[in-house]
Amino acid sequence: MARPTKAELARQLRGHAELLRAGGLTHIAVKRKPTQVGAPQAAPLARQAAVPAAKPAKAALKPVIVASVALDELKQHEGRPARELEKAAERVRVCGACRLCATRTQTVFGTGNPNSRLMVVGEAPGGDEDVQGKPFVGRAGQLLTEIIEKGMKYKRADVYIANVLKCRPPENRNPEPDEIEACRGYLESQIEIINPDVILAVGRFPAQWLANSQLAIGQLRGKAFDYKGRKVVCTYHPAYLLRNYTMDTRKKVHSDVLLAVELLGSAPIVRETKS
Ligand code: URA
């Protein structure tokens, strides 16, 4: 079996600490090095396991800064959008704008073709995405891939996929309003640079933002909205679909994605690159 990377070990340690804390444990015993005087002591769990207190002061934030998977991927693409996205991905890589910077394994900027006419926007990275550095690579991601490839008949690699948040919220909780606000500029830049004709917003958070509405996702789906001259179609999040895998929900998602396909028309899904 391959040895786990440092990033994977850190992720596992964080997950374990979160479980212990959820179970009510606040301190764990640590063994001091022999040179240090005194018996093993109890250390606050939050400090030992790098689990942040509920709302740490901004000055206390220590962003995790590591290499960006998106930057490597973008090098393989030609054209102005890829070069512009590289600059945005670098800003995200070193971002320390909210508390999530201290608990991430890495940032999850986006993946896919920067010349696509279709952008899919999700909510936030989960555990698998946090480890792999790419959006929608876990179970919900597999279902999203099926929706794109079998439902829409596009190749996943021809679509650009990103999230509202670029860092994983601990325990996959919902994004907080101030986290969405801190991250807002990054998704706005991605949309400006890629300039998709159609955006498929999956889940409540991207749907409410891009449709500029506080309505529930069930009321936002099924029609098209305008976001700065681009069409937005909202649908249920694939994770919701996995939890509610009924004929009714599947049919609704299918009809939403067919609406997006209809809005895209018959032109190729990837624009030709101008050098
Ligand atoms: N859910 C999301 O909204 N985004 C991901 O990248 C993964 C799961």
Coordinates of N, CA, C and O and ligand atoms in Angstrom, one line a residue, residues 108 121-127 129 134-138 140-141 144 161-165 202-203 206 237-239, ligand 1:
V108 N -8.9 24.6 -3.3 CA -9.5 23.9 -4.4 C -10.1 25.0 -5.3 O -11.2 25.5 -5.2
V121 N -21.1 25.4 -11.1 CA -20.6 26.0 -9.8 C -21.3 25.2 -8.6 O -22.5 25.2 -8.6
G122 N -20.5 24.6 -7.8 CA -20.9 23.9 -6.6 C -20.8 24.8 -5.4 O -20.6 26.0 -5.4
E123 N -20.9 24.1 -4.2 CA -20.9 24.9 -2.9 C -19.5 25.1 -2.3 O -19.0 26.2 -2.3
A124 N -18.9 23.9 -1.9 CA -17.6 24.0 -1.3 C -16.9 22.6 -1.4 O -17.6 21.6 -1.4
P125 N -15.6 22.6 -1.3 CA -14.9 21.3 -1.3 C -15.3 20.5 -0.1 O -15.5 21.0 1.0
G126 N -15.4 19.2 -0.3 CA -15.6 18.2 0.8 C -14.2 17.6 1.1 O -13.2 18.1 0.7
G127 N -14.3 16.5 1.9 CA -13.0 15.9 2.3 C -12.2 15.4 1.2 O -10.9 15.6 1.2
E129 N -12.1 16.4 -1.9 CA -11.7 17.5 -2.7 C -10.5 18.2 -2.0 O -9.5 18.6 -2.6
K134 N -9.0 19.2 -6.2 CA -9.9 19.4 -7.3 C -11.4 19.3 -6.9 O -11.7 18.4 -6.1
P135 N -12.2 20.1 -7.5 CA -13.6 20.0 -7.1 C -14.3 18.8 -7.6 O -13.9 18.3 -8.7
F136 N -15.3 18.4 -6.9 CA -16.2 17.3 -7.3 C -15.4 16.0 -7.7 O -15.6 15.5 -8.8
V137 N -14.7 15.5 -6.8 CA -13.9 14.2 -7.1 C -14.4 13.1 -6.1 O -14.0 11.9 -6.3
G138 N -15.3 13.4 -5.2 CA -15.9 12.4 -4.3 C -17.1 11.7 -4.9 O -17.3 11.7 -6.1
A140 N -20.3 12.6 -4.7 CA -21.2 13.6 -5.4 C -20.6 14.0 -6.7 O -21.3 14.2 -7.7
G141 N -19.2 14.0 -6.7 CA -18.5 14.3 -8.0 C -18.7 13.3 -9.0 O -18.9 13.6 -10.2
L144 N -22.0 13.9 -10.4 CA -22.0 15.1 -11.3 C -21.4 14.7 -12.7 O -21.9 15.1 -13.7
I161 N -15.4 23.5 -13.9 CA -16.1 23.3 -12.6 C -15.4 24.0 -11.5 O -14.2 23.9 -11.3
A162 N -16.2 24.7 -10.7 CA -15.6 25.5 -9.5 C -16.7 25.5 -8.4 O -17.8 25.0 -8.6
N163 N -16.3 26.1 -7.3 CA -17.2 26.2 -6.1 C -17.3 27.6 -5.7 O -16.4 28.4 -5.9
V164 N -18.3 27.9 -4.9 CA -18.4 29.2 -4.2 C -17.3 29.4 -3.2 O -16.6 30.4 -3.2
L165 N -17.0 28.4 -2.4 CA -15.8 28.4 -1.5 C -14.7 27.6 -2.1 O -14.8 26.6 -2.6
V202 N -25.3 24.3 -8.9 CA -25.8 23.1 -8.2 C -25.8 23.3 -6.7 O -24.8 23.5 -6.1
G203 N -27.0 23.3 -6.1 CA -27.2 23.5 -4.7 C -27.6 24.9 -4.3 O -27.5 25.8 -5.2
P206 N -24.7 28.4 -4.5 CA -24.5 29.0 -5.7 C -25.8 29.5 -6.4 O -25.8 30.5 -7.1
H237 N -28.2 19.9 -5.7 CA -26.8 19.4 -5.6 C -26.8 17.9 -5.7 O -27.7 17.2 -5.2
P238 N -25.7 17.4 -6.4 CA -25.7 15.9 -6.5 C -25.7 15.2 -5.2 O -26.2 14.0 -5.1
A239 N -25.1 15.8 -4.1 CA -25.2 15.1 -2.8 C -26.6 15.0 -2.3 O -27.0 14.0 -1.7
Ligands
URA1 N1 -19.7 19.4 -3.1 C1 -19.5 20.6 -3.7 O1 -20.4 21.5 -3.7 N2 -18.3 20.8 -4.3 C2 -17.4 19.9 -4.3 O2 -16.3 20.2 -4.9 C3 -17.6 18.7 -3.8 C4 -18.8 18.5 -3.2

